[in-house]
mmCIF file of C-alpha atoms in Angstrom:
data_model
loop_
_atom_site.group_PDB
_atom_site.id
_atom_site.type_symbol
_atom_site.label_atom_id
_atom_site.label_comp_id
_atom_site.label_asym_id
_atom_site.label_seq_id
_atom_site.Cartn_x
_atom_site.Cartn_y
_atom_site.Cartn_z
ATOM 1 C CA MET A 1 -43.794 36.869 8.965
ATOM 2 C CA LYS A 2 -40.002 37.057 8.465
ATOM 3 C CA THR A 3 -37.813 38.309 11.256
ATOM 4 C CA SER A 4 -34.192 39.362 11.011
ATOM 5 C CA LEU A 5 -31.355 39.624 13.451
ATOM 6 C CA PRO A 6 -30.501 43.070 14.672
ATOM 7 C CA LEU A 7 -27.511 44.549 12.847
ATOM 8 C CA SER A 8 -25.309 44.292 15.952
ATOM 9 C CA LYS A 9 -26.005 40.568 16.273
ATOM 10 C CA ILE A 10 -25.279 40.027 12.572
ATOM 11 C CA ASN A 11 -21.945 41.764 13.038
ATOM 12 C CA TYR A 12 -21.089 39.585 16.021
ATOM 13 C CA PHE A 13 -22.062 36.493 14.024
ATOM 14 C CA ILE A 14 -19.812 37.481 11.108
ATOM 15 C CA ILE A 15 -16.911 38.178 13.452
ATOM 16 C CA ALA A 16 -17.351 34.772 15.117
ATOM 17 C CA VAL A 17 -17.365 32.990 11.739
ATOM 18 C CA LEU A 18 -14.232 34.852 10.642
ATOM 19 C CA LEU A 19 -12.433 34.003 13.865
ATOM 20 C CA LEU A 20 -13.394 30.347 13.587
ATOM 21 C CA SER A 21 -12.199 30.290 9.984
ATOM 22 C CA SER A 22 -8.885 31.851 10.906
ATOM 23 C CA PHE A 23 -8.301 29.266 13.635
ATOM 24 C CA THR A 24 -9.153 26.487 11.167
ATOM 25 C CA LEU A 25 -6.779 27.884 8.543
ATOM 26 C CA TYR A 26 -3.832 28.798 10.711
ATOM 27 C CA ALA A 27 -3.898 26.576 13.797
ATOM 28 C CA GLN A 28 -1.097 24.052 13.650
ATOM 29 C CA PRO A 29 -2.394 20.471 13.463
ATOM 30 C CA LYS A 30 -1.630 18.491 16.579
ATOM 31 C CA ARG A 31 0.377 15.850 14.692
ATOM 32 C CA GLU A 32 1.977 18.029 12.025
ATOM 33 C CA VAL A 33 5.632 17.218 11.270
ATOM 34 C CA ARG A 34 7.860 20.295 10.977
ATOM 35 C CA SER A 35 11.307 18.922 10.211
ATOM 36 C CA THR A 36 14.538 19.592 8.389
ATOM 37 C CA TRP A 37 16.940 17.258 6.604
ATOM 38 C CA MET A 38 20.439 17.681 8.023
ATOM 39 C CA THR A 39 23.081 16.462 5.571
ATOM 40 C CA THR A 40 26.322 14.969 6.857
ATOM 41 C CA GLY A 41 27.542 13.735 3.465
ATOM 42 C CA TRP A 42 30.353 15.924 2.179
ATOM 43 C CA ASN A 43 29.941 17.841 5.482
ATOM 44 C CA ASN A 44 27.310 19.970 3.774
ATOM 45 C CA ASP A 45 25.346 20.844 6.932
ATOM 46 C CA TRP A 46 27.032 19.177 9.890
ATOM 47 C CA PRO A 47 29.636 18.714 11.200
ATOM 48 C CA SER A 48 31.697 21.512 9.679
ATOM 49 C CA GLU A 49 34.857 20.102 11.288
ATOM 50 C CA LYS A 50 36.141 16.518 11.160
ATOM 51 C CA GLY A 51 38.543 14.815 13.540
ATOM 52 C CA THR A 52 39.025 12.823 16.703
ATOM 53 C CA THR A 53 40.461 15.306 19.196
ATOM 54 C CA LEU A 54 38.508 16.411 22.248
ATOM 55 C CA THR A 55 38.468 19.954 20.886
ATOM 56 C CA ILE A 56 36.801 18.845 17.671
ATOM 57 C CA GLN A 57 34.391 16.548 19.513
ATOM 58 C CA THR A 58 33.282 19.504 21.643
ATOM 59 C CA ALA A 59 32.971 21.748 18.599
ATOM 60 C CA GLN A 60 30.850 19.148 16.792
ATOM 61 C CA LYS A 61 28.533 18.764 19.782
ATOM 62 C CA ASP A 62 28.220 22.513 20.307
ATOM 63 C CA GLU A 63 27.487 23.057 16.629
ATOM 64 C CA LEU A 64 24.696 20.469 16.678
ATOM 65 C CA ILE A 65 23.239 21.933 19.877
ATOM 66 C CA GLY A 66 23.210 25.353 18.223
ATOM 67 C CA TYR A 67 21.297 24.002 15.247
ATOM 68 C CA LEU A 68 18.786 22.202 17.468
ATOM 69 C CA ASP A 69 18.224 25.284 19.617
ATOM 70 C CA GLY A 70 17.527 27.261 16.464
ATOM 71 C CA LEU A 71 15.114 24.649 15.170
ATOM 72 C CA LYS A 72 13.277 24.525 18.500
ATOM 73 C CA THR A 73 13.003 28.325 18.588
ATOM 74 C CA ASN A 74 11.452 28.243 15.126
ATOM 75 C CA ASN A 75 8.885 25.607 16.112
ATOM 76 C CA PHE A 76 10.418 22.602 14.379
ATOM 77 C CA ASN A 77 9.442 19.351 16.064
ATOM 78 C CA ALA A 78 11.649 16.795 14.296
ATOM 79 C CA LEU A 79 15.095 16.289 12.835
ATOM 80 C CA TYR A 80 16.063 14.001 9.948
ATOM 81 C CA LEU A 81 19.794 13.476 10.458
ATOM 82 C CA GLN A 82 21.841 11.650 7.822
ATOM 83 C CA ILE A 83 23.662 8.884 9.695
ATOM 84 C CA ARG A 84 24.625 6.603 6.764
ATOM 85 C CA PRO A 85 25.538 8.722 3.745
ATOM 86 C CA MET A 86 28.071 6.448 2.012
ATOM 87 C CA ALA A 87 27.691 2.903 3.379
ATOM 88 C CA ASP A 88 29.289 4.230 6.559
ATOM 89 C CA ALA A 89 28.071 5.062 10.033
ATOM 90 C CA PHE A 90 27.733 7.925 12.509
ATOM 91 C CA TYR A 91 27.480 5.318 15.268
ATOM 92 C CA PRO A 92 29.385 2.153 16.216
ATOM 93 C CA SER A 93 28.123 -0.368 13.652
ATOM 94 C CA SER A 94 28.575 -4.119 13.430
ATOM 95 C CA TYR A 95 28.409 -3.862 9.660
ATOM 96 C CA GLU A 96 29.965 -0.688 8.349
ATOM 97 C CA PRO A 97 32.977 1.551 8.906
ATOM 98 C CA TRP A 98 32.865 4.822 10.783
ATOM 99 C CA SER A 99 32.146 7.765 8.519
ATOM 100 C CA SER A 100 35.029 9.963 7.433
ATOM 101 C CA TYR A 101 32.579 12.872 7.598
ATOM 102 C CA VAL A 102 32.766 12.806 11.387
ATOM 103 C CA SER A 103 36.257 11.437 12.177
ATOM 104 C CA GLY A 104 38.152 12.568 9.094
ATOM 105 C CA THR A 105 39.198 9.022 8.162
ATOM 106 C CA ARG A 106 36.874 6.257 7.007
ATOM 107 C CA GLY A 107 36.874 3.418 9.509
ATOM 108 C CA THR A 108 38.287 5.538 12.355
ATOM 109 C CA SER A 109 36.153 6.161 15.432
ATOM 110 C CA PRO A 110 35.569 9.824 16.300
ATOM 111 C CA GLY A 111 35.747 8.931 19.996
ATOM 112 C CA TRP A 112 32.043 9.454 20.707
ATOM 113 C CA ASP A 113 28.632 8.357 19.469
ATOM 114 C CA PRO A 114 27.052 11.162 17.389
ATOM 115 C CA LEU A 115 23.798 9.230 16.879
ATOM 116 C CA LYS A 116 23.226 8.705 20.602
ATOM 117 C CA PHE A 117 24.060 12.329 21.355
ATOM 118 C CA ALA A 118 21.768 13.691 18.629
ATOM 119 C CA ILE A 119 18.824 11.561 19.787
ATOM 120 C CA GLU A 120 19.236 12.663 23.391
ATOM 121 C CA GLU A 121 19.496 16.343 22.457
ATOM 122 C CA CYS A 122 16.420 16.149 20.224
ATOM 123 C CA HIS A 123 14.362 14.467 22.913
ATOM 124 C CA LYS A 124 15.473 17.030 25.499
ATOM 125 C CA ARG A 125 13.773 19.630 23.292
ATOM 126 C CA GLY A 126 10.636 17.577 22.695
ATOM 127 C CA MET A 127 11.690 16.910 19.101
ATOM 128 C CA GLU A 128 11.477 13.624 17.240
ATOM 129 C CA PHE A 129 14.628 12.084 15.809
ATOM 130 C CA HIS A 130 14.512 10.288 12.465
ATOM 131 C CA ALA A 131 17.602 8.398 11.310
ATOM 132 C CA TRP A 132 18.211 9.206 7.646
ATOM 133 C CA ILE A 133 20.020 6.449 5.763
ATOM 134 C CA ASN A 134 20.922 6.016 2.106
ATOM 135 C CA PRO A 135 20.227 2.308 1.641
ATOM 136 C CA PHE A 136 21.936 1.542 -1.683
ATOM 137 C CA ARG A 137 24.602 4.194 -2.161
ATOM 138 C CA PHE A 138 28.144 2.957 -1.575
ATOM 139 C CA GLY A 139 30.105 5.904 -2.933
ATOM 140 C CA ASN A 140 30.874 8.125 -5.897
ATOM 141 C CA ALA A 141 33.981 8.652 -8.007
ATOM 142 C CA THR A 142 34.731 11.731 -10.092
ATOM 143 C CA THR A 143 36.172 9.691 -12.993
ATOM 144 C CA GLN A 144 34.889 6.846 -15.143
ATOM 145 C CA THR A 145 36.041 3.774 -13.246
ATOM 146 C CA SER A 146 35.029 0.311 -12.098
ATOM 147 C CA THR A 147 37.168 0.535 -8.968
ATOM 148 C CA PRO A 148 35.155 1.239 -5.807
ATOM 149 C CA PRO A 149 36.138 4.469 -4.050
ATOM 150 C CA PHE A 150 36.649 2.974 -0.566
ATOM 151 C CA ASN A 151 38.917 0.150 0.550
ATOM 152 C CA THR A 152 38.674 -0.480 4.280
ATOM 153 C CA THR A 153 38.428 -4.146 5.239
ATOM 154 C CA ARG A 154 34.670 -3.864 5.612
ATOM 155 C CA ASP A 155 34.369 -2.127 2.253
ATOM 156 C CA GLN A 156 36.400 -4.812 0.475
ATOM 157 C CA ALA A 157 34.109 -7.490 1.891
ATOM 158 C CA VAL A 158 31.152 -6.164 -0.135
ATOM 159 C CA TYR A 159 32.854 -5.332 -3.454
ATOM 160 C CA SER A 160 31.103 -8.249 -5.155
ATOM 161 C CA TRP A 161 27.723 -6.786 -4.190
ATOM 162 C CA LEU A 162 28.288 -3.528 -6.051
ATOM 163 C CA ILE A 163 27.144 -2.287 -9.434
ATOM 164 C CA TYR A 164 28.127 1.044 -10.957
ATOM 165 C CA HIS A 165 27.140 3.666 -13.525
ATOM 166 C CA TRP A 166 29.116 6.432 -15.251
ATOM 167 C CA ASN A 167 26.837 9.403 -15.900
ATOM 168 C CA GLY A 168 28.812 10.502 -18.929
ATOM 169 C CA THR A 169 30.133 13.724 -17.441
ATOM 170 C CA ASN A 170 31.676 13.707 -13.998
ATOM 171 C CA THR A 171 30.471 10.911 -11.704
ATOM 172 C CA THR A 172 30.606 7.138 -11.393
ATOM 173 C CA TYR A 173 27.915 5.976 -8.987
ATOM 174 C CA PHE A 174 28.528 2.791 -6.996
ATOM 175 C CA ILE A 175 25.492 1.206 -5.358
ATOM 176 C CA PHE A 176 24.631 -2.064 -3.675
ATOM 177 C CA ASN A 177 22.892 -4.332 -6.181
ATOM 178 C CA PRO A 178 19.235 -4.507 -5.029
ATOM 179 C CA ALA A 179 18.807 -7.830 -6.851
ATOM 180 C CA LEU A 180 21.008 -9.644 -4.343
ATOM 181 C CA GLU A 181 19.569 -11.370 -1.300
ATOM 182 C CA GLU A 182 22.764 -10.434 0.551
ATOM 183 C CA VAL A 183 22.018 -6.759 -0.050
ATOM 184 C CA LYS A 184 18.452 -7.064 1.172
ATOM 185 C CA ASN A 185 19.642 -8.821 4.321
ATOM 186 C CA ARG A 186 22.367 -6.237 4.845
ATOM 187 C CA ILE A 187 19.972 -3.291 4.682
ATOM 188 C CA VAL A 188 17.432 -5.008 6.917
ATOM 189 C CA ASN A 189 20.134 -5.914 9.441
ATOM 190 C CA ILE A 190 21.561 -2.379 9.479
ATOM 191 C CA THR A 191 18.090 -0.993 10.091
ATOM 192 C CA ALA A 192 17.427 -3.541 12.824
ATOM 193 C CA GLU A 193 20.698 -2.621 14.523
ATOM 194 C CA ILE A 194 19.741 1.057 14.614
ATOM 195 C CA VAL A 195 16.163 0.455 15.745
ATOM 196 C CA SER A 196 17.204 -2.082 18.398
ATOM 197 C CA ASN A 197 20.060 -0.079 19.901
ATOM 198 C CA TYR A 198 18.756 3.479 19.695
ATOM 199 C CA ASP A 199 15.605 5.328 20.718
ATOM 200 C CA VAL A 200 14.855 6.607 17.208
ATOM 201 C CA ASP A 201 11.393 7.847 16.344
ATOM 202 C CA GLY A 202 11.733 7.032 12.685
ATOM 203 C CA ILE A 203 13.831 5.668 9.838
ATOM 204 C CA ILE A 204 13.853 7.714 6.648
ATOM 205 C CA TRP A 205 15.341 6.719 3.276
ATOM 206 C CA ASP A 206 16.835 8.701 0.426
ATOM 207 C CA ASP A 207 18.640 7.471 -2.722
ATOM 208 C CA TYR A 208 16.534 4.332 -2.750
ATOM 209 C CA PHE A 209 16.711 3.790 -6.525
ATOM 210 C CA TYR A 210 18.959 2.575 -9.333
ATOM 211 C CA PRO A 211 21.015 5.333 -11.001
ATOM 212 C CA GLU A 212 19.129 6.621 -14.033
ATOM 213 C CA GLY A 213 20.420 5.017 -17.228
ATOM 214 C CA ILE A 214 22.411 2.233 -15.565
ATOM 215 C CA ASN A 215 23.495 -0.343 -18.135
ATOM 216 C CA ALA A 216 21.662 -3.665 -18.309
ATOM 217 C CA SER A 217 24.985 -5.496 -18.140
ATOM 218 C CA GLN A 218 25.437 -4.510 -14.494
ATOM 219 C CA ASP A 219 22.779 -6.889 -13.198
ATOM 220 C CA ALA A 220 22.442 -9.134 -16.251
ATOM 221 C CA ALA A 221 23.412 -12.282 -14.335
ATOM 222 C CA GLN A 222 20.666 -11.820 -11.767
ATOM 223 C CA TYR A 223 18.061 -10.827 -14.355
ATOM 224 C CA THR A 224 18.910 -13.812 -16.560
ATOM 225 C CA ALA A 225 18.568 -16.137 -13.565
ATOM 226 C CA TYR A 226 15.184 -14.554 -12.798
ATOM 227 C CA ARG A 227 13.958 -15.088 -16.374
ATOM 228 C CA ASN A 228 15.310 -18.640 -16.497
ATOM 229 C CA GLY A 229 13.394 -19.336 -13.316
ATOM 230 C CA GLY A 230 10.140 -18.382 -14.990
ATOM 231 C CA GLY A 231 10.044 -14.642 -14.250
ATOM 232 C CA THR A 232 8.127 -12.536 -16.749
ATOM 233 C CA LEU A 233 8.756 -8.962 -15.636
ATOM 234 C CA SER A 234 10.631 -6.528 -17.847
ATOM 235 C CA LEU A 235 14.053 -5.406 -16.652
ATOM 236 C CA GLU A 236 12.621 -2.100 -15.453
ATOM 237 C CA ASP A 237 9.727 -3.705 -13.561
ATOM 238 C CA TRP A 238 12.025 -6.373 -12.129
ATOM 239 C CA ARG A 239 14.337 -3.670 -10.788
ATOM 240 C CA ARG A 240 11.393 -1.852 -9.258
ATOM 241 C CA LYS A 241 10.293 -5.110 -7.643
ATOM 242 C CA ASN A 242 13.772 -5.605 -6.164
ATOM 243 C CA VAL A 243 13.533 -2.211 -4.468
ATOM 244 C CA ASN A 244 9.947 -2.819 -3.365
ATOM 245 C CA ASP A 245 10.934 -6.152 -1.805
ATOM 246 C CA ILE A 246 13.666 -4.486 0.255
ATOM 247 C CA VAL A 247 11.291 -1.709 1.325
ATOM 248 C CA ALA A 248 8.755 -4.297 2.458
ATOM 249 C CA ALA A 249 11.354 -6.388 4.288
ATOM 250 C CA THR A 250 12.687 -3.307 6.071
ATOM 251 C CA TYR A 251 9.204 -2.172 7.089
ATOM 252 C CA ASN A 252 8.307 -5.627 8.378
ATOM 253 C CA ARG A 253 11.490 -5.827 10.446
ATOM 254 C CA ILE A 254 10.822 -2.455 12.037
ATOM 255 C CA GLN A 255 7.277 -3.577 12.831
ATOM 256 C CA GLN A 256 8.617 -6.704 14.510
ATOM 257 C CA LEU A 257 11.048 -4.754 16.669
ATOM 258 C CA LYS A 258 9.293 -1.469 17.471
ATOM 259 C CA PRO A 259 6.002 -0.961 15.637
ATOM 260 C CA TRP A 260 5.783 2.651 16.821
ATOM 261 C CA VAL A 261 8.901 3.629 14.866
ATOM 262 C CA LYS A 262 7.941 5.413 11.646
ATOM 263 C CA PHE A 263 9.384 4.425 8.264
ATOM 264 C CA GLY A 264 9.398 6.842 5.371
ATOM 265 C CA ILE A 265 11.051 7.498 2.000
ATOM 266 C CA SER A 266 11.975 10.786 0.349
ATOM 267 C CA PRO A 267 10.853 11.119 -3.274
ATOM 268 C CA SER A 268 13.499 11.116 -5.982
ATOM 269 C CA GLY A 269 14.639 14.577 -6.989
ATOM 270 C CA ALA A 270 13.795 16.216 -3.676
ATOM 271 C CA GLY A 271 17.260 17.732 -3.497
ATOM 272 C CA HIS A 272 18.654 15.724 -0.596
ATOM 273 C CA ALA A 273 22.271 14.567 -0.483
#
């Protein structure tokens, strides 16, 4: 003989299922990342003022604190801050010049360490800090040119590592040639310097690719040497392999130093600077 639950118990059961479903749908996962990309290139997001005076230093710090307070209030738990937008640095680097986007002049110290300050302020708020670097980008020019856009002593030292591409309208892109062992070592060393000296929670990449349509003549010497050495990959696959090799070397170096530090890459076309 079939029995059925009283109507009141059925109602309670339905309510319990609905509540459980709502918790499943809307509860925030324990390890969910809720972050924002903060662009420093071209001073798009931060800092809005450049310079070396104490007044500007204070304004830059206060502006960043304001952003972080807002992010914390809105339940963000991480920040991806661009610290190497144009083969430059928002921290004292052994390899690259200070960024003009913080001090106003490429190669000139702003008088403080923005990376250290940003990490400390994020951690005060229980937020992760991920150092956003552009591994290959050296700089852009608004005309068709083969002359690199920067000329500090450190910039001049790497001119021979650069390749470039005119997009046909308004930009010449200069990037480090991923085919060169010197470039791979440079990127790995820069990453190691950051990971070793700072309490970052992650390293994140953007602009990790060759400019679309770049002429085969730009890396013809390296590709010819590869083919003469017995390589069989097409130019396109060989270029992809060059990038993959640098990604792998960077990941392995991070694992050697601090295996808990995350390493990620933004997809092409995501709209980051």
